[in-house]
Amino acid sequence: MMKHTYIEDIIKHEGKEVTLKGWLYNRRSSGKVRFLVLRDGTGYCQCVAGAADLPPSQFELCEKITQESSLEVRGTVHKDSRAPGGFELILKEIRLIQMAEEYPIQPKEHGVDFLLDNRHLWIRSSRQHAVLKVRDEVIKAIRDFFYDRHFILVDSPIFTPAACEGTSTLFETDYFGSKAYLTQSGQLYQEPACMALGRTYCFGPTFRAEKSKTRRHLTEFWMIEPEVAFADLDDIMELAEDLVIYIVERVLERKGEELKTLERDTKKLELVKKPFPKISYDEAAQMLKSRGIPFEYGNDFGGTDETILSEGFDRPVMIHHYPAAIKAFYMQPDIQNPDKVLCVDVIAPEGYGEIIGGSQRIHDHDLLLKKIQEYNLPAEAFQWYLDIRKYGSVPHSGFGMGIERVIAWITGVSHLREAIPFPRTLNRIYP
Ligand code: 4AD
Ligand code: MG
């Protein structure tokens, strides 16, 4: 293949000849000149075709070429403040690679189902580029954050023998004649990992058979899960706060163009600074009550409750000490008040809901066994997990952050389905 230039680099080639390869974004004519806007994933470049500069057949092609046709063009880079990006290409040669059929996505309003059916094409649009580039930055920021703090990445498995986050959202699969489940969380494997390496994390896809159809739920989503030996609830609350701030600052610093494309109000993101407000479950329940919300004490907060709670704050709010009865089996009870557990949920501003759930874990063998039995979980499948409490058990804590919720919040897209390249939801497994 001939070497070519990516559009993001043409600034380095002013006055020189380059070859670009990409797809036709749009075209227009003005008198004897034809303008082709080419996109290649790194940017958009206006290409100018003059009748005198091109063989007639190539000039005619400029009239016929369809949206999203693939092509290779050669020309001279010319500075022009009117061109998007500040540079244009004066064409000397156009080579069509494939003439595209009539492109289904047009610059008009399409229904969201239509766009989702065409997700494989929809990701070519500039808004979707922006979201995907923010996602890439968020993931890189997370990796840098943990690497710089000397956490070791330890991948958790996807096939698992048991539930982590309740049995009602398990995807079951046949595993050579016995049952296996797609993982709901990598946490249970980070616990042994942190006993081996001190501070670890995993980052991978997680699965929940969520029967609810909301804008905050996917059936397949990506979670980042740190786990720290000798850490208590306060320690991981601080870690969560630092992580969220790091991600937001990084996206503001490096993805300003993308946030502009998305028309995100970045002033709201600039407010995300330490300290985050921290309130207990009891205080949160009281806040809902004082606002006249019909919330029943002892229940978990629903999506609307979370939105109302977040409205009082300009930054993420951390809610801790939930009733044990509504939380997972592995959470450490509070010694002063054993009905409550040492856990935290972080609720994003602007109604994006819970972005982080974490806790201190039970480190006493017998208490953990009792909880496994109380939750009607199969103790045999948890022998290895109980083992961790037999060989040098220590207090340890961790959390999970669903990255699509964070990306939706930072980009301002209203539904999680736009925060992941190919969303999986209750009613969708295509494309
Ligand atoms: O609160 P969750 O269920 O916590 C856990 O899974 C723990 N085992 C994590 C840990 O301590 N290592 O889920 C954690 C986060 C939520 O706060 C949310 O951001 C995201 O995962 N999440 C979802 N994101 C998209 N779609 C869903 N259906 C989600 N369910 C949870
Ligand atoms: Mg949760």
Short mmCIF file of C-alpha atoms and ligand atoms in Angstrom, two decimals:
data_model
loop_
_atom_site.label_atom_id
_atom_site.label_comp_id
_atom_site.label_asym_id
_atom_site.label_seq_id
_atom_site.Cartn_x
_atom_site.Cartn_y
_atom_site.Cartn_z
CA MET A 1 0.00 0.00 0.00
CA MET A 2 1.20 3.48 -0.80
CA LYS A 3 2.12 5.57 2.23
CA HIS A 4 -0.44 8.24 2.92
CA THR A 5 -1.01 11.10 5.32
CA TYR A 6 -3.66 11.18 8.02
CA ILE A 7 -5.77 14.33 8.00
CA GLU A 8 -4.77 15.19 11.57
CA ASP A 9 -1.18 15.55 10.31
CA ILE A 10 -1.69 17.70 7.19
CA ILE A 11 -0.81 20.80 9.18
CA LYS A 12 2.79 19.53 9.04
CA HIS A 13 2.75 19.44 5.23
CA GLU A 14 1.76 22.98 4.27
CA GLY A 15 2.70 23.69 0.65
CA LYS A 16 3.62 20.06 0.04
CA GLU A 17 1.97 17.27 -1.87
CA VAL A 18 0.26 14.50 0.11
CA THR A 19 -2.00 11.53 -0.47
CA LEU A 20 -5.10 11.14 1.72
CA LYS A 21 -7.29 8.05 2.00
CA GLY A 22 -10.79 8.11 3.36
CA TRP A 23 -14.50 8.36 2.76
CA LEU A 24 -16.62 11.09 1.21
CA TYR A 25 -18.41 13.03 3.94
CA ASN A 26 -20.16 15.46 1.61
CA ARG A 27 -19.69 17.44 -1.56
CA ARG A 28 -20.86 20.65 -3.16
CA SER A 29 -20.23 22.69 -6.28
CA SER A 30 -19.54 26.37 -6.69
CA GLY A 31 -19.18 27.60 -10.27
CA LYS A 32 -16.36 25.65 -11.90
CA VAL A 33 -15.05 24.29 -8.61
CA ARG A 34 -16.08 21.11 -6.81
CA PHE A 35 -15.56 20.67 -3.09
CA LEU A 36 -15.23 17.18 -1.61
CA VAL A 37 -15.06 16.81 2.14
CA LEU A 38 -13.08 13.73 2.99
CA ARG A 39 -13.03 12.07 6.41
CA ASP A 40 -10.54 9.47 7.56
CA GLY A 41 -11.35 9.05 11.25
CA THR A 42 -8.66 11.50 12.32
CA GLY A 43 -10.42 14.54 10.88
CA TYR A 44 -12.16 16.18 7.95
CA CYS A 45 -10.45 17.79 4.98
CA GLN A 46 -11.95 19.97 2.30
CA CYS A 47 -10.56 18.95 -1.09
CA VAL A 48 -10.85 21.43 -3.94
CA ALA A 49 -11.20 20.14 -7.51
CA GLY A 50 -10.69 22.60 -10.35
CA ALA A 51 -11.50 21.60 -13.95
CA ALA A 52 -8.07 22.71 -15.12
CA ASP A 53 -6.19 20.63 -12.54
CA LEU A 54 -7.73 17.22 -13.19
CA PRO A 55 -8.28 14.90 -16.16
CA PRO A 56 -11.94 15.29 -17.34
CA SER A 57 -12.98 11.82 -16.15
CA GLN A 58 -11.77 12.56 -12.63
CA PHE A 59 -13.41 15.98 -12.60
CA GLU A 60 -16.71 14.38 -13.67
CA LEU A 61 -16.37 11.85 -10.90
CA CYS A 62 -16.70 14.74 -8.44
CA GLU A 63 -20.29 15.22 -9.64
CA LYS A 64 -21.27 11.59 -9.25
CA ILE A 65 -19.43 10.34 -6.24
CA THR A 66 -21.81 9.29 -3.47
CA GLN A 67 -21.66 9.89 0.29
CA GLU A 68 -19.35 7.40 2.08
CA SER A 69 -17.65 6.26 -1.13
CA SER A 70 -14.05 5.33 -0.39
CA LEU A 71 -11.34 7.19 -2.23
CA GLU A 72 -7.71 8.14 -2.43
CA VAL A 73 -6.75 11.68 -3.33
CA ARG A 74 -3.46 13.43 -4.07
CA GLY A 75 -2.95 17.15 -3.89
CA THR A 76 -1.17 20.14 -2.35
CA VAL A 77 -1.87 21.28 1.21
CA HIS A 78 -3.00 24.87 1.24
CA LYS A 79 -3.65 27.07 4.25
CA ASP A 80 -7.13 28.60 4.17
CA SER A 81 -8.82 29.99 7.24
CA ARG A 82 -12.26 29.37 5.66
CA ALA A 83 -11.69 25.61 5.41
CA PRO A 84 -12.74 23.46 8.38
CA GLY A 85 -9.51 22.73 10.21
CA GLY A 86 -7.74 25.68 8.53
CA PHE A 87 -6.24 23.68 5.64
CA GLU A 88 -7.53 22.39 2.32
CA LEU A 89 -6.17 20.13 -0.39
CA ILE A 90 -5.89 21.38 -3.96
CA LEU A 91 -6.49 18.17 -5.89
CA LYS A 92 -4.26 16.74 -8.59
CA GLU A 93 -5.66 13.23 -8.65
CA ILE A 94 -8.72 11.35 -7.41
CA ARG A 95 -8.93 7.58 -7.32
CA LEU A 96 -12.23 5.98 -6.46
CA ILE A 97 -11.85 2.80 -4.40
CA GLN A 98 -15.53 1.90 -4.09
CA MET A 99 -18.64 3.83 -5.10
CA ALA A 100 -20.98 3.58 -2.09
CA GLU A 101 -24.61 2.54 -2.45
CA GLU A 102 -27.17 5.08 -1.30
CA TYR A 103 -26.16 5.75 2.31
CA PRO A 104 -29.02 5.14 4.75
CA ILE A 105 -28.03 7.79 7.29
CA GLN A 106 -28.81 11.26 6.00
CA PRO A 107 -28.33 14.64 7.66
CA LYS A 108 -31.92 14.69 8.92
CA GLU A 109 -33.61 13.48 12.08
CA HIS A 110 -33.70 9.68 12.23
CA GLY A 111 -35.55 7.67 14.86
CA VAL A 112 -33.26 6.14 17.46
CA ASP A 113 -34.31 2.57 16.57
CA PHE A 114 -33.30 3.19 12.98
CA LEU A 115 -29.94 4.55 14.11
CA LEU A 116 -29.39 1.60 16.45
CA ASP A 117 -30.26 -0.88 13.67
CA ASN A 118 -27.55 0.91 11.70
CA ARG A 119 -25.10 1.26 14.57
CA HIS A 120 -22.35 -0.21 12.35
CA LEU A 121 -22.75 2.88 10.13
CA TRP A 122 -23.93 5.38 12.74
CA ILE A 123 -20.48 5.28 14.37
CA ARG A 124 -19.18 7.13 11.28
CA SER A 125 -20.98 10.32 12.30
CA SER A 126 -19.13 13.17 13.96
CA ARG A 127 -21.05 13.03 17.26
CA GLN A 128 -20.39 9.33 17.58
CA HIS A 129 -16.72 9.87 16.77
CA ALA A 130 -16.58 12.37 19.60
CA VAL A 131 -18.17 9.97 22.10
CA LEU A 132 -15.88 7.11 21.07
CA LYS A 133 -12.81 9.32 21.34
CA VAL A 134 -13.84 10.43 24.83
CA ARG A 135 -14.32 6.76 25.73
CA ASP A 136 -10.81 6.02 24.52
CA GLU A 137 -9.46 8.89 26.64
CA VAL A 138 -11.40 7.76 29.73
CA ILE A 139 -9.96 4.25 29.44
CA LYS A 140 -6.42 5.52 28.94
CA ALA A 141 -6.81 7.89 31.89
CA ILE A 142 -8.00 5.02 34.11
CA ARG A 143 -5.07 2.85 33.10
CA ASP A 144 -2.60 5.69 33.71
CA PHE A 145 -4.17 6.48 37.08
CA PHE A 146 -3.77 2.95 38.37
CA TYR A 147 -0.42 2.31 36.74
CA ASP A 148 1.03 5.50 38.25
CA ARG A 149 -0.22 4.39 41.67
CA HIS A 150 1.43 1.00 41.26
CA PHE A 151 -1.76 -1.03 41.04
CA ILE A 152 -1.29 -4.28 39.12
CA LEU A 153 -3.80 -5.19 36.41
CA VAL A 154 -5.10 -8.70 37.09
CA ASP A 155 -7.77 -9.80 34.64
CA SER A 156 -10.80 -11.52 36.15
CA PRO A 157 -12.45 -14.38 34.24
CA ILE A 158 -15.66 -13.97 32.23
CA PHE A 159 -17.03 -17.50 32.82
CA THR A 160 -17.79 -17.93 36.50
CA PRO A 161 -19.26 -20.68 38.68
CA ALA A 162 -21.25 -18.33 40.96
CA ALA A 163 -23.08 -15.03 41.36
CA CYS A 164 -21.47 -11.88 42.72
CA GLU A 165 -24.25 -9.31 42.54
CA GLY A 166 -27.45 -11.27 43.22
CA THR A 167 -28.90 -14.24 41.38
CA SER A 168 -31.69 -12.39 39.56
CA THR A 169 -29.51 -10.86 36.84
CA LEU A 170 -27.33 -13.84 35.94
CA PHE A 171 -26.78 -14.90 32.36
CA GLU A 172 -26.53 -18.67 32.44
CA THR A 173 -24.64 -20.66 29.88
CA ASP A 174 -23.86 -24.31 29.27
CA TYR A 175 -20.31 -25.18 30.17
CA PHE A 176 -19.64 -28.68 28.79
CA GLY A 177 -22.78 -30.05 30.40
CA SER A 178 -22.66 -28.05 33.61
CA LYS A 179 -23.82 -24.53 34.37
CA ALA A 180 -21.67 -21.45 34.18
CA TYR A 181 -22.52 -17.76 34.34
CA LEU A 182 -21.23 -14.71 32.56
CA THR A 183 -19.53 -12.56 35.17
CA GLN A 184 -21.51 -9.76 36.83
CA SER A 185 -18.35 -8.29 38.39
CA GLY A 186 -14.67 -9.17 38.58
CA GLN A 187 -14.55 -8.34 42.29
CA LEU A 188 -14.46 -11.82 43.79
CA TYR A 189 -11.25 -12.51 41.86
CA GLN A 190 -9.66 -9.20 42.76
CA GLU A 191 -9.89 -10.16 46.43
CA PRO A 192 -7.42 -13.06 46.11
CA ALA A 193 -5.41 -10.93 43.66
CA CYS A 194 -4.92 -8.11 46.18
CA MET A 195 -3.87 -10.64 48.83
CA ALA A 196 -1.18 -11.69 46.36
CA LEU A 197 -0.12 -8.29 45.01
CA GLY A 198 -1.38 -5.67 47.47
CA ARG A 199 -3.20 -3.33 45.10
CA THR A 200 -4.85 -4.68 41.97
CA TYR A 201 -7.58 -3.89 39.50
CA CYS A 202 -9.41 -5.44 36.61
CA PHE A 203 -11.07 -3.87 33.62
CA GLY A 204 -13.36 -5.89 31.44
CA PRO A 205 -16.86 -6.53 30.22
CA THR A 206 -19.48 -7.53 32.80
CA PHE A 207 -22.95 -8.89 32.19
CA ARG A 208 -26.32 -8.43 33.84
CA ALA A 209 -29.62 -9.83 32.66
CA GLU A 210 -31.31 -6.52 33.50
CA LYS A 211 -34.97 -6.81 32.67
CA SER A 212 -35.45 -3.10 33.17
CA LYS A 213 -35.50 -0.88 30.12
CA THR A 214 -33.93 2.34 31.33
CA ARG A 215 -31.46 4.78 29.90
CA ARG A 216 -28.95 3.73 32.56
CA HIS A 217 -28.89 -0.03 32.01
CA LEU A 218 -27.01 -2.17 29.56
CA THR A 219 -26.84 -5.97 29.68
CA GLU A 220 -23.14 -5.83 28.75
CA PHE A 221 -21.06 -3.01 30.19
CA TRP A 222 -17.42 -2.41 31.07
CA MET A 223 -16.33 -2.10 34.65
CA ILE A 224 -13.12 -0.97 36.30
CA GLU A 225 -12.61 -2.63 39.69
CA PRO A 226 -9.74 -1.81 42.05
CA GLU A 227 -9.19 -3.83 45.22
CA VAL A 228 -6.79 -2.89 48.03
CA ALA A 229 -5.50 -5.04 50.91
CA PHE A 230 -5.40 -3.30 54.33
CA ALA A 231 -7.80 -0.59 53.07
CA ASP A 232 -10.99 0.43 54.83
CA LEU A 233 -14.08 2.22 53.56
CA ASP A 234 -12.55 5.70 54.00
CA ASP A 235 -9.50 4.70 52.00
CA ILE A 236 -11.45 3.55 48.98
CA MET A 237 -13.81 6.52 49.17
CA GLU A 238 -10.75 8.70 48.77
CA LEU A 239 -9.48 6.52 45.91
CA ALA A 240 -12.83 6.77 44.13
CA GLU A 241 -12.88 10.54 44.53
CA ASP A 242 -9.34 10.87 43.15
CA LEU A 243 -10.14 8.59 40.21
CA VAL A 244 -13.25 10.49 39.15
CA ILE A 245 -11.46 13.83 39.37
CA TYR A 246 -8.51 12.49 37.39
CA ILE A 247 -10.74 11.23 34.58
CA VAL A 248 -12.79 14.42 34.29
CA GLU A 249 -9.69 16.65 34.32
CA ARG A 250 -8.02 14.52 31.70
CA VAL A 251 -10.99 14.63 29.32
CA LEU A 252 -11.33 18.40 29.80
CA GLU A 253 -7.63 18.80 29.07
CA ARG A 254 -7.36 16.55 26.02
CA LYS A 255 -10.81 16.20 24.49
CA GLY A 256 -12.04 19.78 24.36
CA GLU A 257 -12.82 19.57 20.62
CA GLU A 258 -14.93 16.47 21.13
CA LEU A 259 -16.83 18.05 24.04
CA LYS A 260 -17.49 21.05 21.80
CA THR A 261 -18.85 18.80 19.02
CA LEU A 262 -21.12 17.27 21.65
CA GLU A 263 -22.17 20.73 22.86
CA ARG A 264 -21.31 19.68 26.39
CA ASP A 265 -21.51 22.42 29.01
CA THR A 266 -17.95 22.03 30.30
CA LYS A 267 -18.45 24.56 33.12
CA LYS A 268 -20.39 21.87 34.95
CA LEU A 269 -17.47 19.44 34.58
CA GLU A 270 -14.98 22.03 35.80
CA LEU A 271 -16.79 22.05 39.15
CA VAL A 272 -15.78 18.44 39.77
CA LYS A 273 -13.19 19.04 42.49
CA LYS A 274 -12.35 17.69 45.92
CA PRO A 275 -14.03 17.23 48.31
CA PHE A 276 -17.13 15.41 47.12
CA PRO A 277 -20.08 15.74 49.49
CA LYS A 278 -20.43 12.65 51.69
CA ILE A 279 -23.74 11.74 53.28
CA SER A 280 -25.01 8.61 54.96
CA TYR A 281 -27.94 6.56 53.69
CA ASP A 282 -29.98 7.88 56.62
CA GLU A 283 -29.20 11.49 55.67
CA ALA A 284 -30.06 10.82 52.04
CA ALA A 285 -33.38 9.21 53.04
CA GLN A 286 -34.08 12.26 55.20
CA MET A 287 -33.30 14.60 52.27
CA LEU A 288 -35.82 12.79 50.08
CA LYS A 289 -38.41 12.91 52.83
CA SER A 290 -37.90 16.63 53.41
CA ARG A 291 -38.48 17.21 49.70
CA GLY A 292 -41.77 15.38 49.90
CA ILE A 293 -40.63 12.33 47.92
CA PRO A 294 -42.53 9.13 48.82
CA PHE A 295 -39.41 7.15 49.72
CA GLU A 296 -39.75 4.19 52.04
CA TYR A 297 -36.90 3.99 54.55
CA GLY A 298 -35.00 0.72 54.14
CA ASN A 299 -35.44 0.52 50.36
CA ASP A 300 -32.72 1.10 47.82
CA PHE A 301 -32.79 4.43 45.97
CA GLY A 302 -34.42 4.25 42.56
CA GLY A 303 -33.24 6.13 39.49
CA THR A 304 -35.53 9.08 40.20
CA ASP A 305 -34.42 9.22 43.85
CA GLU A 306 -30.79 9.34 42.71
CA THR A 307 -31.56 12.17 40.31
CA ILE A 308 -33.29 14.17 43.04
CA LEU A 309 -30.42 13.53 45.47
CA SER A 310 -27.85 14.64 42.88
CA GLU A 311 -29.73 17.87 42.19
CA GLY A 312 -28.63 19.32 45.51
CA PHE A 313 -24.95 19.13 44.54
CA ASP A 314 -22.71 20.47 41.78
CA ARG A 315 -20.34 17.46 41.98
CA PRO A 316 -20.70 13.71 42.52
CA VAL A 317 -22.19 12.81 45.89
CA MET A 318 -21.00 9.84 47.95
CA ILE A 319 -23.67 7.95 49.91
CA HIS A 320 -22.37 5.52 52.53
CA HIS A 321 -23.64 3.10 55.19
CA TYR A 322 -26.64 1.51 53.47
CA PRO A 323 -28.81 -1.05 55.25
CA ALA A 324 -27.19 -4.49 55.02
CA ALA A 325 -30.49 -5.99 53.85
CA ILE A 326 -30.37 -4.24 50.45
CA LYS A 327 -26.68 -4.78 49.75
CA ALA A 328 -24.47 -7.68 48.65
CA PHE A 329 -23.51 -10.60 50.91
CA TYR A 330 -19.78 -9.77 51.05
CA MET A 331 -20.05 -6.31 52.60
CA GLN A 332 -18.54 -5.71 56.04
CA PRO A 333 -21.15 -4.79 58.68
CA ASP A 334 -20.54 -1.65 60.72
CA ILE A 335 -19.50 -2.76 64.24
CA GLN A 336 -21.40 0.11 65.88
CA ASN A 337 -24.55 -0.61 63.92
CA PRO A 338 -24.55 -4.10 62.36
CA ASP A 339 -27.73 -3.36 60.37
CA LYS A 340 -25.62 -1.09 58.21
CA VAL A 341 -22.70 -2.03 55.97
CA LEU A 342 -19.45 -0.21 55.19
CA CYS A 343 -20.29 0.65 51.61
CA VAL A 344 -20.43 3.62 49.30
CA ASP A 345 -22.30 4.54 46.13
CA VAL A 346 -21.16 7.52 44.10
CA ILE A 347 -23.98 9.33 42.32
CA ALA A 348 -23.06 11.49 39.33
CA PRO A 349 -24.46 15.01 38.93
CA GLU A 350 -27.09 15.99 36.35
CA GLY A 351 -29.15 12.83 36.76
CA TYR A 352 -26.63 10.28 35.44
CA GLY A 353 -27.14 8.02 38.44
CA GLU A 354 -24.82 5.68 40.26
CA ILE A 355 -21.38 5.55 38.67
CA ILE A 356 -19.55 3.68 41.45
CA GLY A 357 -20.49 1.02 43.98
CA GLY A 358 -17.97 -0.19 46.52
CA SER A 359 -17.40 -1.46 50.03
CA GLN A 360 -15.16 -2.88 52.69
CA ARG A 361 -15.34 -6.70 52.45
CA ILE A 362 -16.00 -9.19 55.20
CA HIS A 363 -12.62 -10.62 56.19
CA ASP A 364 -13.78 -12.99 58.93
CA HIS A 365 -14.28 -16.53 57.64
CA ASP A 366 -17.20 -17.54 59.84
CA LEU A 367 -19.13 -14.32 59.34
CA LEU A 368 -18.72 -14.63 55.57
CA LEU A 369 -19.89 -18.26 55.61
CA LYS A 370 -22.93 -17.24 57.64
CA LYS A 371 -23.76 -14.52 55.09
CA ILE A 372 -23.37 -16.89 52.14
CA GLN A 373 -25.87 -19.19 53.81
CA GLU A 374 -28.26 -16.36 54.71
CA TYR A 375 -28.26 -15.21 51.06
CA ASN A 376 -28.97 -18.79 49.93
CA LEU A 377 -25.82 -18.95 47.86
CA PRO A 378 -24.19 -22.33 47.13
CA ALA A 379 -21.33 -22.57 49.67
CA GLU A 380 -19.47 -25.19 47.51
CA ALA A 381 -19.02 -22.66 44.71
CA PHE A 382 -17.52 -20.20 47.19
CA GLN A 383 -14.94 -22.46 48.87
CA TRP A 384 -12.06 -20.76 47.12
CA TYR A 385 -13.46 -17.35 48.11
CA LEU A 386 -13.78 -18.46 51.75
CA ASP A 387 -10.21 -19.77 51.58
CA ILE A 388 -8.94 -16.17 51.28
CA ARG A 389 -10.22 -15.72 54.84
CA LYS A 390 -8.12 -18.66 56.10
CA TYR A 391 -4.63 -17.67 55.06
CA GLY A 392 -3.61 -14.32 56.44
CA SER A 393 -6.97 -12.61 56.12
CA VAL A 394 -6.91 -8.81 56.35
CA PRO A 395 -9.46 -6.02 56.01
CA HIS A 396 -9.69 -5.03 52.36
CA SER A 397 -11.88 -2.85 50.20
CA GLY A 398 -12.64 -2.00 46.62
CA PHE A 399 -15.18 -0.62 44.22
CA GLY A 400 -16.54 -0.97 40.71
CA MET A 401 -17.08 1.87 38.29
CA GLY A 402 -19.25 1.32 35.23
CA ILE A 403 -17.46 3.25 32.53
CA GLU A 404 -20.48 3.78 30.27
CA ARG A 405 -22.22 5.73 33.04
CA VAL A 406 -19.13 7.89 33.44
CA ILE A 407 -18.82 8.41 29.68
CA ALA A 408 -22.52 9.26 29.33
CA TRP A 409 -22.17 11.83 32.11
CA ILE A 410 -18.98 13.41 30.77
CA THR A 411 -20.20 13.56 27.16
CA GLY A 412 -23.74 14.53 28.14
CA VAL A 413 -25.41 11.84 26.01
CA SER A 414 -28.75 11.00 27.52
CA HIS A 415 -28.69 7.21 27.12
CA LEU A 416 -25.94 4.68 27.91
CA ARG A 417 -26.41 3.04 24.50
CA GLU A 418 -24.40 5.86 22.90
CA ALA A 419 -21.52 5.46 25.36
CA ILE A 420 -20.52 1.99 24.10
CA PRO A 421 -19.66 1.09 20.49
CA PHE A 422 -22.20 -1.73 20.08
CA PRO A 423 -24.80 -1.61 22.86
CA ARG A 424 -26.51 -4.67 24.27
CA THR A 425 -29.83 -4.04 25.96
CA LEU A 426 -32.97 -5.96 26.90
CA ASN A 427 -34.33 -5.78 23.36
CA ARG A 428 -31.19 -5.49 21.32
CA ILE A 429 -28.37 -7.82 20.30
CA TYR A 430 -28.16 -6.60 16.66
CA PRO A 431 -25.87 -5.53 15.00
O1 4AD B 1 -22.89 -1.46 42.24
P1 4AD B 1 -22.44 -2.65 41.45
O2 4AD B 1 -23.43 -3.71 41.22
O3 4AD B 1 -21.16 -3.20 42.20
C1 4AD B 1 -20.45 -4.29 41.89
O4 4AD B 1 -20.60 -4.98 40.92
C2 4AD B 1 -19.30 -4.54 42.82
N1 4AD B 1 -19.01 -5.97 42.81
C3 4AD B 1 -18.13 -3.73 42.36
C4 4AD B 1 -16.93 -3.85 43.24
O5 4AD B 1 -17.00 -3.51 44.41
N2 4AD B 1 -15.82 -4.31 42.71
O6 4AD B 1 -21.90 -2.16 40.05
C5 4AD B 1 -20.84 -1.25 39.97
C6 4AD B 1 -21.10 -0.20 38.91
C7 4AD B 1 -22.33 0.66 39.16
O7 4AD B 1 -22.07 1.69 40.07
C8 4AD B 1 -22.62 1.18 37.77
O8 4AD B 1 -21.75 2.24 37.45
C9 4AD B 1 -22.26 0.00 36.91
O9 4AD B 1 -21.38 -0.80 37.65
N3 4AD B 1 -23.43 -0.78 36.51
C10 4AD B 1 -24.00 -0.73 35.28
N4 4AD B 1 -23.68 -0.01 34.19
C11 4AD B 1 -24.44 -0.19 33.08
N5 4AD B 1 -25.47 -1.07 33.02
C12 4AD B 1 -25.81 -1.82 34.08
N6 4AD B 1 -26.80 -2.69 33.98
C13 4AD B 1 -25.05 -1.66 35.29
N7 4AD B 1 -25.09 -2.24 36.51
C14 4AD B 1 -24.10 -1.69 37.23
MG MG B 2 -24.60 -0.62 42.99
#
